[in-house]
């Protein structure tokens, strides 16, 4: 029997995607290095997939040109599988890699297989295990001429919204994995904004878990409607079977990370794009990991005395969260724009906003507004008329919340970074004139005159 699609890797994401593909009428052959995992998958869904005994058997079982997806741990394991797989393939075959791979690795792999007449797609997959099973957001990058061969399958399994399936061809070589990386960077920032909001409402507002759950659930019925707000409300309702209290209060405050947020900040620095909200979220996770140091420091370092709290705290925090969220999307879209120009990817930002509407972790009502702004092709989301009006409505509350957090000694690094970005971006004259003068004074780095920038760079002997 000849099968229509091949899946390598039957971990949680691989098996769920394979089942999703099979549910949409495609016959799926599979191979996994550990036979025990294959046996487990077959017991869970007998007859749905068609396991093969080796990579060679998998390749031989597929219709031509072959379509094979690799869903394993990113990094060296992908190269090892590709080393074994490549000699078995024929010109025109398509390899799809769906892990959280570094986009430069994807560029390298795509160039390698293209030289052999093969096609390689790096596909960002967002939505976790539930999304993989029932409809993820998919971000494929690879040759446009080969995309129609995999497009029907990807569109069939992707999440659906009123705007269509949540998948689009992002661009050549590493574009898809780059888009997924930026998605994850925005996700880091969004999660940190929510954590800061939770902290303020709990420590300043005195809200307990049930009250916080009610608040977040209410927020999810308005402009903040999103997957992350929805699950936050749900998390806050879970009881702890051991203590009888709320489980959230027993979760150790040490957040992990898998590296994609760090990649986003690194690439932004390389491309000269400012993403302080994302960077602050990464720093917050790093600081959270220093639990023992923080506990010791809390015994010797003092903070401010509590200040008065206004009656509008809940609404103010809502508005600060909303404004901060807008800014993180502005930073992410600016990074995508810069990368698209740098690598000649021609990323369609409106399409990216569309496919993030469903399936993925950062899906949110706000993406409708962002999509419209991208259609108007503004240089930065913040200067779009509709988005500017949204920020104008809430920025007074945003400032009150950041000021309140400072006066109470409660860290809001991501919200404050978003506000700092906004204020820097809207400021015509920043104090970096002094920075540049200092650089010229100690290192002869030169500067441009504000009254005649077109005259080029000049140097002054500033010091006696």
Coordinates of C-alpha atoms in Angstrom, one line a residue:
X1 CA 0.0 0.0 0.0
X2 CA 1.2 3.5 -0.8
X3 CA 0.7 6.2 1.8
X4 CA 0.2 9.9 1.2
X5 CA 2.3 11.4 4.1
X6 CA 5.1 10.3 6.3
X7 CA 5.7 11.3 10.0
X8 CA 9.1 10.8 11.7
X9 CA 8.8 11.1 15.5
X10 CA 5.8 10.1 17.5
X11 CA 6.2 12.1 20.7
X12 CA 3.2 14.2 21.8
X13 CA 3.4 16.7 19.0
X14 CA 4.3 14.2 16.3
X15 CA 1.5 11.8 17.1
X16 CA -1.1 14.5 17.5
X17 CA -0.2 16.1 14.2
X18 CA -0.2 12.6 12.5
X19 CA -3.6 11.8 14.0
X20 CA -4.9 15.3 12.9
X21 CA -3.7 14.6 9.3
X22 CA -5.3 11.1 9.3
X23 CA -8.5 12.6 10.6
X24 CA -8.6 14.8 7.4
X25 CA -8.5 11.9 5.0
X26 CA -4.8 11.4 4.4
X27 CA -3.1 8.0 4.9
X28 CA -0.1 8.5 7.2
X29 CA 2.9 6.2 7.5
X30 CA 5.1 6.7 10.5
X31 CA 8.5 5.8 11.9
X32 CA 9.9 6.3 15.4
X33 CA 13.3 5.4 16.7
X34 CA 11.9 3.8 19.8
X35 CA 9.5 0.9 18.9
X36 CA 7.9 1.1 22.4
X37 CA 6.6 4.6 21.6
X38 CA 5.1 3.3 18.3
X39 CA 3.4 0.5 20.2
X40 CA 2.0 3.0 22.6
X41 CA 0.6 5.2 19.8
X42 CA -0.9 2.2 18.1
X43 CA -2.7 1.1 21.3
X44 CA -4.1 4.6 21.8
X45 CA -5.5 4.7 18.2
X46 CA -5.5 1.3 16.5
X47 CA -5.4 1.5 12.7
X48 CA -5.2 5.2 12.4
X49 CA -1.5 5.3 11.5
X50 CA 0.7 2.9 9.5
X51 CA 4.0 2.3 11.3
X52 CA 7.1 1.2 9.3
X53 CA 10.0 -0.7 10.6
X54 CA 12.8 1.6 9.4
X55 CA 13.4 4.9 7.6
X56 CA 14.0 3.0 4.4
X57 CA 10.6 1.3 4.7
X58 CA 9.0 4.6 5.5
X59 CA 10.4 6.2 2.3
X60 CA 9.5 3.2 0.2
X61 CA 5.9 3.3 1.4
X62 CA 5.1 6.8 0.3
X63 CA 3.6 8.1 -2.9
X64 CA 5.9 10.3 -5.0
X65 CA 6.9 13.1 -4.8
X66 CA 7.1 12.2 -1.1
X67 CA 6.0 14.4 1.8
X68 CA 7.7 13.6 5.1
X69 CA 7.5 15.6 8.3
X70 CA 10.2 15.4 11.1
X71 CA 8.8 16.1 14.6
X72 CA 11.6 15.5 17.0
X73 CA 13.8 17.5 19.4
X74 CA 15.3 20.5 17.6
X75 CA 19.1 20.7 17.1
X76 CA 21.5 17.9 16.4
X77 CA 18.8 15.2 16.3
X78 CA 17.3 16.8 13.2
X79 CA 20.6 16.8 11.4
X80 CA 21.1 13.1 12.3
X81 CA 17.8 12.1 10.9
X82 CA 18.4 14.3 7.8
X83 CA 21.7 12.5 7.3
X84 CA 20.0 9.1 7.3
X85 CA 17.0 10.3 5.3
X86 CA 18.6 12.3 2.5
X87 CA 20.2 9.4 0.7
X88 CA 16.9 7.6 0.5
X89 CA 15.0 10.4 -1.2
X90 CA 14.6 11.5 -4.8
X91 CA 14.5 14.9 -6.5
X92 CA 11.2 16.6 -5.9
X93 CA 10.6 15.0 -2.5
X94 CA 9.7 17.3 0.4
X95 CA 11.0 17.2 3.9
X96 CA 9.1 19.2 6.5
X97 CA 10.7 20.0 9.9
X98 CA 8.2 21.2 12.5
X99 CA 10.3 21.7 15.7
X100 CA 11.3 24.9 17.3
X101 CA 14.5 25.1 15.2
X102 CA 16.9 28.1 15.1
X103 CA 16.1 29.8 11.8
X104 CA 19.7 29.8 10.6
X105 CA 19.8 26.0 11.0
X106 CA 16.7 25.9 8.8
X107 CA 18.5 28.1 6.2
X108 CA 21.5 25.7 6.3
X109 CA 19.3 22.6 5.9
X110 CA 17.3 24.1 3.1
X111 CA 20.4 25.0 1.1
X112 CA 21.8 21.5 1.7
X113 CA 18.8 19.6 0.5
X114 CA 18.1 22.0 -2.4
X115 CA 21.5 21.2 -3.8
X116 CA 20.3 17.6 -4.1
X117 CA 17.1 18.6 -5.9
X118 CA 15.0 18.1 -2.8
X119 CA 12.7 20.6 -1.0
X120 CA 12.9 21.5 2.6
X121 CA 10.2 23.4 4.7
X122 CA 10.8 24.7 8.2
X123 CA 7.3 25.0 9.7
X124 CA 6.6 26.8 12.9
X125 CA 3.9 25.0 14.9
X126 CA 2.0 26.8 17.7
X127 CA -0.8 25.7 19.9
X128 CA 0.8 23.0 22.0
X129 CA -0.4 19.4 22.1
X130 CA -4.1 20.3 21.9
X131 CA -3.4 22.6 18.9
X132 CA -1.5 19.9 17.1
X133 CA -4.3 17.5 17.6
X134 CA -7.3 19.7 16.8
X135 CA -5.9 22.7 14.8
X136 CA -2.6 24.6 15.3
X137 CA -1.3 27.8 13.7
X138 CA 1.3 26.8 11.1
X139 CA 4.1 29.0 9.8
X140 CA 5.8 27.3 6.8
X141 CA 8.9 28.6 5.1
X142 CA 10.4 27.2 2.0
X143 CA 10.3 27.4 -1.8
X144 CA 7.1 29.0 -3.1
X145 CA 7.0 26.7 -6.1
X146 CA 6.9 23.6 -3.8
X147 CA 4.4 24.9 -1.3
X148 CA 1.3 23.8 -3.3
X149 CA 2.3 20.2 -2.7
X150 CA 1.9 20.5 1.1
X151 CA -0.6 23.4 1.2
X152 CA -3.8 21.3 1.1
X153 CA -2.6 19.2 4.1
X154 CA -1.5 22.1 6.1
X155 CA -4.7 24.0 5.4
X156 CA -6.8 21.0 6.3
X157 CA -5.2 20.5 9.8
X158 CA -4.7 24.1 10.7
X159 CA -7.0 26.0 13.1
X160 CA -9.9 27.8 11.4
X161 CA -11.2 31.3 12.0
X162 CA -13.6 33.5 10.1
X163 CA -10.5 34.7 8.2
X164 CA -9.7 31.2 7.0
X165 CA -7.2 28.5 7.9
X166 CA -4.4 29.6 10.2
X167 CA -1.5 28.9 7.9
X168 CA 0.3 30.9 5.2
X169 CA 3.5 30.6 3.3
X170 CA 5.7 32.9 5.2
X171 CA 8.6 33.1 2.8
X172 CA 11.7 31.1 1.7
X173 CA 14.2 29.0 3.7
X174 CA 14.1 30.1 7.4
X175 CA 11.2 32.5 7.3
X176 CA 8.7 30.2 8.9
X177 CA 10.9 29.3 11.9
X178 CA 11.8 33.0 12.2
X179 CA 8.1 34.0 12.4
X180 CA 7.5 31.2 15.0
X181 CA 10.5 32.5 17.0
X182 CA 9.0 36.0 17.1
X183 CA 5.6 34.6 18.0
X184 CA 7.3 33.0 21.0
X185 CA 9.0 36.2 21.9
X186 CA 5.7 38.0 22.0
X187 CA 4.3 35.1 24.0
X188 CA 7.1 35.6 26.6
X189 CA 6.2 39.3 26.9
X190 CA 2.4 38.6 27.1
X191 CA 2.8 36.1 29.9
X192 CA 5.0 38.5 31.8
X193 CA 2.4 41.3 31.5
X194 CA -0.2 38.9 32.9
X195 CA 2.0 37.8 35.7
X196 CA 2.7 41.4 36.6
X197 CA -1.0 42.2 36.5
X198 CA -1.7 39.2 38.8
X199 CA 1.0 40.3 41.2
X200 CA -0.3 43.9 41.4
X201 CA -3.9 42.8 42.0
X202 CA -2.9 40.3 44.6
X203 CA -0.3 42.3 46.5
X204 CA -1.7 45.8 46.2
X205 CA -5.4 45.1 45.6
X206 CA -5.6 42.2 48.0
X207 CA -7.5 39.9 45.6
X208 CA -7.5 36.2 46.4
X209 CA -7.5 33.4 43.8
X210 CA -11.3 33.3 43.3
X211 CA -11.5 37.1 42.9
X212 CA -8.6 37.1 40.5
X213 CA -10.2 34.3 38.5
X214 CA -13.4 36.3 38.2
X215 CA -11.4 39.4 37.2
X216 CA -9.5 37.6 34.4
X217 CA -12.6 35.8 33.2
X218 CA -14.3 39.2 32.9
X219 CA -11.3 40.6 31.1
X220 CA -11.6 37.8 28.6
X221 CA -15.0 39.1 27.5
X222 CA -13.5 42.4 26.4
X223 CA -10.5 43.9 24.4
X224 CA -8.1 41.5 26.3
X225 CA -9.9 38.4 25.1
X226 CA -7.2 35.9 24.3
X227 CA -6.1 32.3 25.0
X228 CA -3.6 33.3 27.7
X229 CA -6.2 35.4 29.6
X230 CA -8.7 32.5 29.3
X231 CA -6.3 29.9 30.7
X232 CA -5.2 32.3 33.4
X233 CA -8.7 32.5 34.7
X234 CA -9.0 28.8 34.6
X235 CA -5.7 28.2 36.4
X236 CA -6.8 30.4 39.3
X237 CA -9.8 28.2 40.0
X238 CA -7.9 25.0 40.6
X239 CA -7.9 23.7 44.2
X240 CA -4.9 22.1 45.8
X241 CA -5.8 18.5 46.9
X242 CA -3.0 18.5 49.4
X243 CA -3.7 21.7 51.4
X244 CA -7.3 22.4 50.4
X245 CA -6.3 25.9 49.3
X246 CA -5.6 27.2 45.8
X247 CA -3.0 25.4 43.8
X248 CA -1.6 28.5 42.3
X249 CA -0.3 29.6 45.7
X250 CA 1.7 26.4 45.9
X251 CA 3.5 26.7 42.6
X252 CA 7.2 27.6 43.1
X253 CA 8.0 31.0 41.5
X254 CA 10.7 29.7 39.2
X255 CA 9.8 30.0 35.5
X256 CA 11.6 27.9 32.9
X257 CA 12.4 28.7 29.3
X258 CA 13.4 26.7 26.2
X259 CA 15.4 29.5 24.5
X260 CA 13.1 30.8 21.8
X261 CA 12.6 34.1 23.7
X262 CA 16.3 34.5 24.1
X263 CA 16.8 33.9 20.4
X264 CA 14.3 36.7 19.7
X265 CA 16.2 39.2 21.8
X266 CA 19.5 38.1 20.3
X267 CA 18.3 38.5 16.7
X268 CA 16.7 41.8 17.5
X269 CA 20.1 43.1 18.8
X270 CA 21.8 41.8 15.6
X271 CA 19.3 43.5 13.4
X272 CA 19.2 46.7 15.4
X273 CA 15.5 46.4 16.4
X274 CA 14.4 47.4 19.9
X275 CA 12.4 44.7 21.8
X276 CA 12.6 45.8 25.4
X277 CA 9.3 44.2 26.5
X278 CA 10.5 40.8 25.3
X279 CA 14.0 41.3 26.8
X280 CA 12.4 42.3 30.1
X281 CA 10.3 39.1 30.1
X282 CA 13.4 37.0 29.6
X283 CA 15.2 38.8 32.4
X284 CA 12.2 38.3 34.7
X285 CA 12.4 34.5 34.1
X286 CA 16.1 34.5 34.8
X287 CA 15.6 36.5 38.0
X288 CA 12.8 34.1 39.0
X289 CA 15.3 31.2 38.8
X290 CA 17.5 32.8 41.5
X291 CA 15.1 31.8 44.2
X292 CA 17.6 31.2 47.0
X293 CA 19.3 34.5 46.4
X294 CA 16.0 36.3 46.3
X295 CA 14.9 34.7 49.5
X296 CA 18.1 35.8 51.2
X297 CA 18.0 39.3 49.8
X298 CA 14.4 39.7 51.0
X299 CA 15.7 39.5 54.5
X300 CA 18.2 42.4 54.2
X301 CA 16.9 44.7 51.4
X302 CA 14.1 47.1 52.3
X303 CA 11.4 48.5 50.1
X304 CA 9.0 51.5 50.2
X305 CA 6.1 51.9 52.6
X306 CA 2.8 51.1 51.0
X307 CA 1.1 54.1 49.2
X308 CA -2.6 54.8 48.8
X309 CA -4.5 52.8 46.2
X310 CA -7.2 54.2 44.1
X311 CA -10.6 52.6 43.7
X312 CA -9.9 52.1 39.9
X313 CA -7.1 49.6 40.4
X314 CA -8.6 46.7 38.6
X315 CA -9.6 48.8 35.5
X316 CA -6.2 50.6 35.6
X317 CA -4.3 47.3 35.6
X318 CA -6.5 46.1 32.7
X319 CA -5.7 49.1 30.7
X320 CA -2.0 48.9 31.5
X321 CA -1.9 45.3 30.4
X322 CA -3.7 46.2 27.2
X323 CA -1.3 49.0 26.3
X324 CA 1.7 46.9 27.1
X325 CA 0.4 44.1 25.0
X326 CA 0.0 46.4 22.0
X327 CA 3.6 47.6 22.4
X328 CA 5.0 44.0 22.4
X329 CA 3.1 43.3 19.2
X330 CA 4.6 46.5 17.7
X331 CA 8.0 45.3 18.7
X332 CA 7.5 41.9 17.2
X333 CA 6.1 43.2 13.9
X334 CA 9.0 45.6 13.6
X335 CA 11.4 42.7 14.1
X336 CA 9.6 40.7 11.4
X337 CA 9.7 43.7 9.0
X338 CA 13.5 44.2 9.6
X339 CA 14.2 40.5 9.1
X340 CA 12.1 40.3 6.0
X341 CA 14.2 43.1 4.5
X342 CA 17.5 41.7 5.7
X343 CA 16.9 38.2 4.3
X344 CA 14.6 39.1 1.3
X345 CA 11.7 37.1 2.6
X346 CA 8.8 39.3 1.6
X347 CA 6.9 38.4 4.8
X348 CA 3.3 39.5 4.6
X349 CA 2.6 41.0 8.1
X350 CA -1.1 41.1 7.5
X351 CA -1.1 37.4 6.8
X352 CA 1.0 36.7 9.9
X353 CA -1.6 38.6 12.1
X354 CA -4.3 36.5 10.4
X355 CA -2.8 33.1 11.1
X356 CA -2.1 34.1 14.7
X357 CA -5.9 34.6 15.2
X358 CA -6.5 31.0 15.9
X359 CA -4.7 27.9 17.1
X360 CA -1.6 29.5 18.5
X361 CA -0.7 30.6 22.1
X362 CA -0.9 34.3 21.4
X363 CA -4.3 34.2 19.7
X364 CA -6.2 37.3 20.7
X365 CA -9.0 39.6 19.7
X366 CA -6.4 42.4 19.4
X367 CA -5.0 40.7 16.3
X368 CA -8.0 42.0 14.2
X369 CA -6.9 45.5 14.9
X370 CA -3.3 44.6 14.2
X371 CA -4.2 42.9 11.0
X372 CA -5.9 46.0 9.7
X373 CA -2.9 48.1 10.7
X374 CA -0.6 45.8 8.8
X375 CA -2.8 46.1 5.8
X376 CA -2.3 49.9 6.0
X377 CA 1.5 49.2 6.0
X378 CA 2.5 51.6 8.7
X379 CA 6.2 51.6 9.6
X380 CA 5.3 50.8 13.3
X381 CA 2.0 49.7 14.7
X382 CA 2.0 52.5 17.2
X383 CA 1.6 55.2 14.6
X384 CA -1.5 53.5 13.0
X385 CA -4.5 55.7 13.6
X386 CA -6.7 53.0 15.1
X387 CA -4.0 51.7 17.4
X388 CA -2.8 55.1 18.4
X389 CA -6.4 55.9 19.5
X390 CA -6.5 52.7 21.6
X391 CA -3.3 53.6 23.4
X392 CA -4.5 57.2 23.9
X393 CA -7.6 55.9 25.7
X394 CA -5.6 53.9 28.2
X395 CA -2.2 55.5 28.6
X396 CA -3.1 57.6 31.7
X397 CA -4.1 54.3 33.5
X398 CA -0.9 52.7 32.2
X399 CA 1.2 55.4 33.7
X400 CA -0.7 55.3 37.0
X401 CA -0.1 51.5 37.3
X402 CA 3.6 51.7 36.6
X403 CA 4.0 54.6 39.1
X404 CA 1.9 52.7 41.6
X405 CA 4.1 49.6 41.2
X406 CA 7.2 51.7 41.7
X407 CA 5.8 53.4 44.9
X408 CA 4.9 49.9 46.3
X409 CA 8.2 48.3 45.3
X410 CA 6.5 45.7 43.1
X411 CA 8.5 44.8 40.0
X412 CA 6.8 45.4 36.7
X413 CA 9.8 45.2 34.3
X414 CA 7.8 44.3 31.2
X415 CA 5.1 46.9 31.6
X416 CA 7.7 49.6 32.5
X417 CA 9.8 48.5 29.5
X418 CA 6.8 48.8 27.2
X419 CA 6.0 52.3 28.5
X420 CA 9.7 53.3 28.1
X421 CA 9.6 52.0 24.5
X422 CA 6.4 54.0 23.8
X423 CA 7.8 57.2 25.4
X424 CA 11.1 56.8 23.6
X425 CA 9.4 56.2 20.2
X426 CA 7.2 59.2 20.6
X427 CA 10.1 61.5 21.6
X428 CA 11.6 63.6 18.8
X429 CA 14.8 64.5 20.7
X430 CA 16.3 61.8 22.9
X431 CA 19.3 62.3 25.3
X432 CA 21.6 60.2 23.1
X433 CA 23.1 63.4 21.7
X434 CA 25.1 63.3 25.0
X435 CA 25.9 59.7 24.5
X436 CA 27.3 60.3 21.1
X437 CA 29.3 63.4 22.3
X438 CA 30.8 61.2 25.0
X439 CA 31.7 58.5 22.4
X440 CA 33.4 61.2 20.3
X441 CA 35.2 62.6 23.3
X442 CA 36.8 59.4 24.5
X443 CA 37.0 57.4 21.2
X444 CA 36.8 59.9 18.3
X445 CA 33.7 58.0 17.1
X446 CA 32.4 61.3 15.4
X447 CA 28.8 62.6 15.3
X448 CA 26.4 64.4 13.0
X449 CA 25.2 67.9 13.6
X450 CA 21.5 68.2 14.4
X451 CA 21.3 71.4 12.3
X452 CA 23.1 69.8 9.3
X453 CA 22.9 66.0 9.4
X454 CA 23.4 65.8 5.6
X455 CA 27.0 67.2 6.0
X456 CA 28.1 63.8 7.3
X457 CA 30.1 62.9 10.4
X458 CA 32.5 65.3 12.2
X459 CA 34.9 65.1 15.1
X460 CA 35.5 67.6 17.9
X461 CA 38.3 67.8 20.5
X462 CA 36.0 67.9 23.5
X463 CA 38.5 67.4 26.3
X464 CA 41.3 69.9 27.4

